[in-house]
CSV table of C-alpha atoms in Angstrom, one decimal:
chain,number,residue,atom,x,y,z
A,1,UNK,CA,0.0,0.0,0.0
A,2,UNK,CA,3.0,2.2,0.1
A,3,UNK,CA,2.4,3.5,-3.4
A,4,UNK,CA,-1.4,3.7,-3.1
A,5,UNK,CA,-3.5,6.9,-3.3
A,6,UNK,CA,-3.5,7.3,0.5
A,7,UNK,CA,0.3,6.8,0.8
A,8,UNK,CA,2.0,9.4,3.0
A,9,UNK,CA,4.5,11.9,1.8
A,10,UNK,CA,6.7,14.3,3.7
A,11,UNK,CA,6.2,18.1,3.3
A,12,UNK,CA,8.0,20.9,5.0
A,13,UNK,CA,5.9,23.2,7.2
A,14,UNK,CA,6.7,26.2,5.1
A,15,UNK,CA,5.5,24.4,2.0
A,16,UNK,CA,2.4,23.2,3.9
A,17,UNK,CA,1.6,26.8,4.9
A,18,UNK,CA,2.1,28.1,1.3
A,19,UNK,CA,0.0,25.3,-0.2
A,20,UNK,CA,-2.7,26.0,2.4
A,21,UNK,CA,-3.1,29.7,1.5
A,22,UNK,CA,-3.3,28.7,-2.2
A,23,UNK,CA,-6.2,26.4,-1.4
A,24,UNK,CA,-9.8,27.2,-2.3
A,25,UNK,CA,-11.0,26.4,1.2
A,26,UNK,CA,-11.2,29.4,3.6
A,27,UNK,CA,-10.4,27.2,6.7
A,28,UNK,CA,-7.3,26.0,5.1
A,29,UNK,CA,-6.4,29.5,3.9
A,30,UNK,CA,-6.8,30.7,7.5
A,31,UNK,CA,-4.5,28.0,9.0
A,32,UNK,CA,-2.0,28.7,6.2
A,33,UNK,CA,-1.8,32.4,6.8
A,34,UNK,CA,-1.6,32.0,10.6
A,35,UNK,CA,1.3,29.5,10.2
A,36,UNK,CA,3.1,32.0,7.9
A,37,UNK,CA,2.6,34.8,10.5
A,38,UNK,CA,4.0,32.5,13.3
A,39,UNK,CA,7.0,31.4,11.2
A,40,UNK,CA,7.9,35.1,10.6
A,41,UNK,CA,8.3,35.8,14.3
A,42,UNK,CA,11.7,34.2,14.7
A,43,UNK,CA,14.9,34.3,12.6
A,44,UNK,CA,15.4,30.6,11.7
A,45,UNK,CA,11.9,30.0,10.6
A,46,UNK,CA,11.6,33.5,9.1
A,47,UNK,CA,14.7,33.1,6.8
A,48,UNK,CA,13.5,29.8,5.5
A,49,UNK,CA,10.0,31.0,4.7
A,50,UNK,CA,11.2,34.2,3.1
A,51,UNK,CA,13.5,32.3,0.9
A,52,UNK,CA,10.7,30.2,-0.4
A,53,UNK,CA,8.3,33.1,-0.8
A,54,UNK,CA,10.7,35.0,-3.0
A,55,UNK,CA,10.5,32.2,-5.6
A,56,UNK,CA,6.7,31.7,-5.4
A,57,UNK,CA,5.0,34.4,-7.4
A,58,UNK,CA,1.7,32.5,-7.1
A,59,UNK,CA,1.8,32.5,-3.3
A,60,UNK,CA,2.8,36.2,-3.1
A,61,UNK,CA,0.0,37.2,-5.4
A,62,UNK,CA,-2.5,35.2,-3.3
A,63,UNK,CA,-1.2,36.8,-0.1
A,64,UNK,CA,-1.4,40.3,-1.5
A,65,UNK,CA,-4.9,39.6,-2.9
A,66,UNK,CA,-6.0,38.7,0.7
A,67,UNK,CA,-5.6,42.3,1.7
A,68,UNK,CA,-8.8,43.1,-0.1
A,69,UNK,CA,-10.9,40.2,1.2
A,70,UNK,CA,-13.9,41.7,3.1
A,71,UNK,CA,-16.9,39.7,1.8
A,72,UNK,CA,-17.3,37.2,4.6
A,73,UNK,CA,-16.5,37.0,8.3
A,74,UNK,CA,-13.8,34.3,7.8
A,75,UNK,CA,-12.3,36.5,5.1
A,76,UNK,CA,-12.0,39.5,7.4
A,77,UNK,CA,-9.9,37.3,9.8
A,78,UNK,CA,-7.8,36.1,6.9
A,79,UNK,CA,-7.3,39.7,5.8
A,80,UNK,CA,-6.0,40.7,9.3
A,81,UNK,CA,-3.4,37.9,9.2
A,82,UNK,CA,-2.5,38.7,5.6
A,83,UNK,CA,-1.9,42.3,6.6
A,84,UNK,CA,0.3,41.2,9.5
A,85,UNK,CA,2.3,38.9,7.2
A,86,UNK,CA,2.7,41.6,4.6
A,87,UNK,CA,3.9,44.1,7.2
A,88,UNK,CA,6.8,41.7,7.9
A,89,UNK,CA,7.5,41.0,4.2
A,90,UNK,CA,7.3,44.7,3.3
A,91,UNK,CA,10.8,45.3,4.8
A,92,UNK,CA,12.2,43.7,1.7
A,93,UNK,CA,9.4,43.7,-0.9
A,94,UNK,CA,9.4,45.3,-4.3
A,95,UNK,CA,5.8,46.0,-5.1
A,96,UNK,CA,6.3,46.0,-8.8
A,97,UNK,CA,6.6,42.3,-8.7
A,98,UNK,CA,2.9,42.0,-7.6
A,99,UNK,CA,0.7,44.5,-9.6
A,100,UNK,CA,-2.0,46.2,-7.6
A,101,UNK,CA,-0.2,45.8,-4.3
A,102,UNK,CA,-0.4,49.5,-3.3
A,103,UNK,CA,-4.1,49.8,-4.1
A,104,UNK,CA,-4.9,46.8,-1.8
A,105,UNK,CA,-2.6,48.2,0.9
A,106,UNK,CA,-4.6,51.5,0.6
A,107,UNK,CA,-7.9,49.7,1.3
A,108,UNK,CA,-6.6,48.8,4.7
A,109,UNK,CA,-6.8,52.5,5.6
A,110,UNK,CA,-10.5,52.7,4.6
A,111,UNK,CA,-12.7,53.8,7.5
A,112,UNK,CA,-16.0,54.4,5.8
A,113,UNK,CA,-18.1,52.7,8.4
A,114,UNK,CA,-19.1,54.4,11.7
A,115,UNK,CA,-17.5,52.5,14.6
A,116,UNK,CA,-19.5,51.3,17.6
A,117,UNK,CA,-18.6,52.4,21.1
A,118,UNK,CA,-17.4,49.0,22.4
A,119,UNK,CA,-14.2,47.3,23.0
A,120,UNK,CA,-12.9,46.2,19.5
A,121,UNK,CA,-11.8,42.8,20.9
A,122,UNK,CA,-15.4,42.0,21.7
A,123,UNK,CA,-17.1,42.8,18.4
A,124,UNK,CA,-18.9,39.9,16.9
A,125,UNK,CA,-20.4,38.7,13.6
A,126,UNK,CA,-21.2,41.2,10.9
A,127,UNK,CA,-21.2,44.1,13.5
A,128,UNK,CA,-17.4,44.0,14.0
A,129,UNK,CA,-15.3,47.1,14.0
A,130,UNK,CA,-14.0,47.7,10.4
A,131,UNK,CA,-10.7,48.8,11.9
A,132,UNK,CA,-10.1,45.7,13.9
A,133,UNK,CA,-10.9,42.1,13.2
A,134,UNK,CA,-12.2,39.9,16.1
A,135,UNK,CA,-9.9,36.9,16.4
A,136,UNK,CA,-10.3,36.2,20.1
A,137,UNK,CA,-11.7,32.8,19.6
A,138,UNK,CA,-8.9,31.7,17.4
A,139,UNK,CA,-6.4,33.2,19.8
A,140,UNK,CA,-7.8,31.3,22.7
A,141,UNK,CA,-7.5,28.0,20.8
A,142,UNK,CA,-3.9,28.8,20.1
A,143,UNK,CA,-3.2,29.8,23.7
A,144,UNK,CA,-4.8,26.5,24.9
A,145,UNK,CA,-2.5,24.6,22.6
A,146,UNK,CA,0.4,26.6,23.9
A,147,UNK,CA,-0.6,25.9,27.5
A,148,UNK,CA,-0.2,22.2,26.9
A,149,UNK,CA,3.5,22.5,25.9
A,150,UNK,CA,4.8,21.4,29.3
A,151,UNK,CA,3.0,18.1,28.9
A,152,UNK,CA,4.0,17.5,25.2
A,153,UNK,CA,7.3,16.8,23.5
A,154,UNK,CA,7.8,18.8,20.3
A,155,UNK,CA,9.8,17.3,17.5
A,156,UNK,CA,10.1,20.3,15.2
A,157,UNK,CA,12.9,22.9,15.0
A,158,UNK,CA,12.1,24.9,11.9
A,159,UNK,CA,9.8,25.3,8.9
A,160,UNK,CA,11.8,22.6,7.1
A,161,UNK,CA,10.4,20.1,9.5
A,162,UNK,CA,9.0,17.1,7.6
A,163,UNK,CA,5.3,16.7,8.3
A,164,UNK,CA,3.7,13.4,7.1
A,165,UNK,CA,0.6,14.2,5.1
A,166,UNK,CA,-1.6,12.2,2.7
A,167,UNK,CA,-1.1,12.7,-0.9
A,168,UNK,CA,-4.8,12.3,-1.8
A,169,UNK,CA,-6.0,15.9,-2.5
A,170,UNK,CA,-9.6,15.2,-1.5
A,171,UNK,CA,-8.4,14.0,1.8
A,172,UNK,CA,-6.3,17.0,2.5
A,173,UNK,CA,-9.1,19.4,1.5
A,174,UNK,CA,-11.1,18.1,4.4
A,175,UNK,CA,-11.2,21.0,6.9
A,176,UNK,CA,-11.1,18.6,9.9
A,177,UNK,CA,-8.0,17.0,8.4
A,178,UNK,CA,-6.4,20.4,8.0
A,179,UNK,CA,-7.2,21.3,11.6
A,180,UNK,CA,-5.5,18.2,12.8
A,181,UNK,CA,-2.3,19.2,11.1
A,182,UNK,CA,-2.7,22.7,12.5
A,183,UNK,CA,-2.9,21.2,16.0
A,184,UNK,CA,0.2,19.0,15.4
A,185,UNK,CA,2.1,22.1,14.3
A,186,UNK,CA,1.0,24.0,17.4
A,187,UNK,CA,2.4,21.3,19.5
A,188,UNK,CA,6.0,21.8,18.2
A,189,UNK,CA,8.0,23.3,21.1
A,190,UNK,CA,10.4,25.3,19.0
A,191,UNK,CA,7.7,27.0,16.8
A,192,UNK,CA,7.0,30.5,18.0
A,193,UNK,CA,3.5,31.0,19.5
A,194,UNK,CA,0.9,33.5,18.4
A,195,UNK,CA,0.9,36.7,20.5
A,196,UNK,CA,-2.3,38.4,21.7
A,197,UNK,CA,-3.6,41.2,19.4
A,198,UNK,CA,-2.9,44.8,20.3
A,199,UNK,CA,-4.0,48.1,19.0
A,200,UNK,CA,-1.0,48.0,16.7
A,201,UNK,CA,-3.0,45.3,14.8
A,202,UNK,CA,-5.7,47.8,13.8
A,203,UNK,CA,-6.0,47.4,10.0
A,204,UNK,CA,-5.1,51.1,9.3
A,205,UNK,CA,-2.0,50.8,11.6
A,206,UNK,CA,-0.9,47.7,9.7
A,207,UNK,CA,-1.5,49.4,6.4
A,208,UNK,CA,0.6,52.3,7.4
A,209,UNK,CA,3.3,50.0,8.8
A,210,UNK,CA,3.4,48.4,5.3
A,211,UNK,CA,3.7,51.7,3.6
A,212,UNK,CA,6.5,52.8,6.0
A,213,UNK,CA,8.5,49.7,5.3
A,214,UNK,CA,8.0,49.8,1.6
A,215,UNK,CA,9.1,53.4,1.4
A,216,UNK,CA,12.3,52.5,3.2
A,217,UNK,CA,13.5,49.5,1.2
A,218,UNK,CA,13.2,50.6,-2.4
A,219,UNK,CA,12.8,53.9,-4.1
A,220,UNK,CA,10.6,52.4,-6.8
A,221,UNK,CA,8.2,51.5,-4.1
A,222,UNK,CA,7.8,55.3,-3.4
A,223,UNK,CA,6.8,55.8,-7.1
A,224,UNK,CA,4.1,53.2,-6.6
A,225,UNK,CA,3.0,54.8,-3.4
A,226,UNK,CA,2.6,58.2,-5.2
A,227,UNK,CA,0.5,56.5,-7.9
A,228,UNK,CA,-2.3,55.6,-5.5
A,229,UNK,CA,-4.1,58.9,-5.5
A,230,UNK,CA,-6.0,58.6,-2.2
A,231,UNK,CA,-3.3,56.9,-0.1
A,232,UNK,CA,-1.5,60.0,1.2
A,233,UNK,CA,-4.8,61.8,2.0
A,234,UNK,CA,-5.9,58.8,4.0
A,235,UNK,CA,-2.6,58.8,6.0
A,236,UNK,CA,-2.9,62.5,6.7
A,237,UNK,CA,-6.5,62.0,7.9
A,238,UNK,CA,-5.2,60.0,10.9
A,239,UNK,CA,-3.3,63.1,12.1
A,240,UNK,CA,-6.6,64.7,13.1
A,241,UNK,CA,-7.7,64.9,16.7
A,242,UNK,CA,-11.3,65.1,15.6
A,243,UNK,CA,-11.4,61.9,13.6
A,244,UNK,CA,-14.7,60.0,14.0
A,245,UNK,CA,-13.1,56.8,12.7
A,246,UNK,CA,-11.7,55.4,15.9
A,247,UNK,CA,-13.3,53.8,19.0
A,248,UNK,CA,-11.0,54.9,21.7
A,249,UNK,CA,-8.2,57.2,22.8
A,250,UNK,CA,-5.8,54.3,22.7
A,251,UNK,CA,-6.7,53.6,19.1
A,252,UNK,CA,-6.3,57.2,18.2
A,253,UNK,CA,-2.8,57.4,19.7
A,254,UNK,CA,-1.7,54.3,17.8
A,255,UNK,CA,-3.0,55.6,14.5
A,256,UNK,CA,-1.6,59.1,15.1
A,257,UNK,CA,1.9,57.7,15.7
A,258,UNK,CA,1.6,55.4,12.7
A,259,UNK,CA,0.6,58.3,10.4
A,260,UNK,CA,3.3,60.6,11.7
A,261,UNK,CA,6.0,57.9,11.2
A,262,UNK,CA,4.9,57.3,7.6
A,263,UNK,CA,4.8,61.1,6.8
A,264,UNK,CA,8.2,61.6,8.3
A,265,UNK,CA,9.6,58.8,6.1
A,266,UNK,CA,7.9,59.9,3.0
A,267,UNK,CA,9.0,63.5,3.4
A,268,UNK,CA,12.6,62.4,3.8
A,269,UNK,CA,12.9,60.6,0.5
A,270,UNK,CA,15.5,61.9,-1.9
A,271,UNK,CA,15.4,62.5,-5.6
A,272,UNK,CA,12.6,63.5,-8.0
A,273,UNK,CA,10.1,61.2,-6.3
A,274,UNK,CA,10.9,62.8,-3.0
A,275,UNK,CA,10.1,66.2,-4.4
A,276,UNK,CA,6.8,64.9,-5.8
A,277,UNK,CA,5.8,63.3,-2.5
A,278,UNK,CA,6.6,66.4,-0.4
A,279,UNK,CA,4.6,68.6,-2.8
A,280,UNK,CA,1.6,66.3,-2.6
A,281,UNK,CA,1.8,66.1,1.2
A,282,UNK,CA,2.3,69.8,1.8
A,283,UNK,CA,-0.7,70.7,-0.4
A,284,UNK,CA,-3.1,68.7,1.7
A,285,UNK,CA,-5.6,71.4,3.1
A,286,UNK,CA,-5.6,70.1,6.7
A,287,UNK,CA,-2.0,68.9,7.2
A,288,UNK,CA,-0.4,72.0,8.6
A,289,UNK,CA,-3.4,72.7,10.9
A,290,UNK,CA,-3.2,69.2,12.3
A,291,UNK,CA,0.5,69.4,12.8
A,292,UNK,CA,0.2,72.7,14.7
A,293,UNK,CA,-2.4,71.1,17.0
A,294,UNK,CA,-0.2,68.2,17.8
A,295,UNK,CA,2.9,70.4,18.3
A,296,UNK,CA,0.9,72.6,20.8
A,297,UNK,CA,-0.6,69.8,22.8
A,298,UNK,CA,1.6,69.1,25.9
A,299,UNK,CA,-0.3,65.9,26.5
A,300,UNK,CA,1.3,64.5,23.3
A,301,UNK,CA,4.5,62.6,23.9
A,302,UNK,CA,7.8,64.3,22.9
A,303,UNK,CA,8.4,61.4,20.5
A,304,UNK,CA,5.3,62.4,18.5
A,305,UNK,CA,6.1,66.1,18.6
A,306,UNK,CA,9.6,65.4,17.4
A,307,UNK,CA,8.1,63.5,14.4
A,308,UNK,CA,6.0,66.6,13.7
A,309,UNK,CA,9.1,68.8,13.8
A,310,UNK,CA,10.9,66.4,11.5
A,311,UNK,CA,8.0,66.5,9.0
A,312,UNK,CA,8.0,70.3,9.0
A,313,UNK,CA,11.8,70.4,8.6
A,314,UNK,CA,11.6,68.0,5.7
A,315,UNK,CA,8.8,69.9,4.0
A,316,UNK,CA,10.8,73.1,4.3
A,317,UNK,CA,13.4,71.7,1.9
A,318,UNK,CA,11.1,72.8,-0.9
A,319,UNK,CA,10.6,76.6,-1.5
A,320,UNK,CA,6.9,76.7,-1.8
A,321,UNK,CA,6.2,74.6,1.3
A,322,UNK,CA,8.8,76.7,3.2
A,323,UNK,CA,7.0,79.9,2.4
A,324,UNK,CA,3.6,78.5,3.3
A,325,UNK,CA,4.8,77.1,6.6
A,326,UNK,CA,6.5,80.4,7.4
A,327,UNK,CA,3.3,82.3,7.0
A,328,UNK,CA,1.6,80.2,9.7
A,329,UNK,CA,2.5,82.1,12.9
A,330,UNK,CA,1.2,79.5,15.3
A,331,UNK,CA,3.5,76.9,13.8
A,332,UNK,CA,6.5,79.1,14.2
A,333,UNK,CA,5.6,80.0,17.7
A,334,UNK,CA,5.2,76.4,18.7
A,335,UNK,CA,8.4,75.4,17.1
A,336,UNK,CA,10.1,78.2,19.0
A,337,UNK,CA,8.6,76.9,22.3
A,338,UNK,CA,9.7,73.4,21.6
A,339,UNK,CA,13.2,74.7,20.8
A,340,UNK,CA,13.5,76.8,23.9
A,341,UNK,CA,11.5,74.8,26.4
A,342,UNK,CA,14.1,72.4,27.8
A,343,UNK,CA,13.1,71.8,31.4
A,344,UNK,CA,16.1,70.3,33.2
A,345,UNK,CA,17.4,66.8,32.6
A,346,UNK,CA,15.6,64.8,29.9
A,347,UNK,CA,14.3,61.4,30.7
A,348,UNK,CA,14.1,60.1,27.2
A,349,UNK,CA,16.0,60.3,24.0
A,350,UNK,CA,13.0,62.0,22.4
A,351,UNK,CA,13.1,64.7,25.1
A,352,UNK,CA,16.7,65.4,24.1
A,353,UNK,CA,16.0,65.4,20.4
A,354,UNK,CA,12.8,67.5,20.3
A,355,UNK,CA,14.6,70.9,20.9
A,356,UNK,CA,17.3,69.9,18.4
A,357,UNK,CA,14.9,69.0,15.6
A,358,UNK,CA,12.7,72.0,16.3
A,359,UNK,CA,15.8,74.2,15.9
A,360,UNK,CA,16.6,72.5,12.6
A,361,UNK,CA,13.1,73.2,11.4
A,362,UNK,CA,13.4,76.8,12.4
A,363,UNK,CA,16.7,77.1,10.6
A,364,UNK,CA,15.2,75.7,7.4
A,365,UNK,CA,12.3,78.2,7.7
A,366,UNK,CA,14.5,81.2,8.4
């Protein structure tokens, strides 16, 4: 029977995960994308998975397409994990290899549904928060599996572990069979475990994390970022204190920091594309007003106010933006205050750097 239709073969975990997300079954896709996310959390498994992904255009195209999956509840959970995986891959990804990547990344920043005033981790069914996907149930299953580790002996060390699976495709397409393999993988001691979701796992925060990493690894990515007409306005929208698109102050802080980090990086890009991006950013009608409000709010951390000063310094490289910023007296006043207001010993690096960066911005505007 060794050569029969149910004969076992050996498949590496990374290949199993990649095969799973290319499946037509949503359960199998979910297990596959969760495995990929777990494998990217530690260097040995991360390197092995990245090596295989770089040679699989089919898997990369499927992964990127998942960023736009919103039609069903199981699809929204898959979308969350696809965003988390893409955020890891974006540190070395050239988006021209997967057409349409930036458009799908931009959809992660969409906030066209009014959120409900409840904890985002408790939303259920079709009423879930569009910024955050409820995956508590799946997390509890993973944590239960992790809690049994002291009683089980794992045999796996990396994603090249050989997992015995049946070759009969109809057997492997059985969701129960797939879940059994997921449980076996979860029992491996040396495979990193899933971490609880945080506010950094809001879909817009993940989207901006992807943009931040893409802009830093390849200048051609910046060209693709510029081509998505509504992406930069969406990012700037999260710098507003009056946004009605978030459920809580904690969410707003995370999204504010994410947006400022992306804008700081985009305004620091060199070359012709850098000039184009700075022009597009500086011409947004609410940007400078929002930055002035952040800079003047002492409840905002020095780290975020430093990012604002860096954005203003970078925008001032271009003459038109420099003149426009210079005409806004409240911005100049608040930069002066940040430059001069050094109250004794600084407790953090950001405390030390804020006066310095504010001074650089003032020098550029002089």
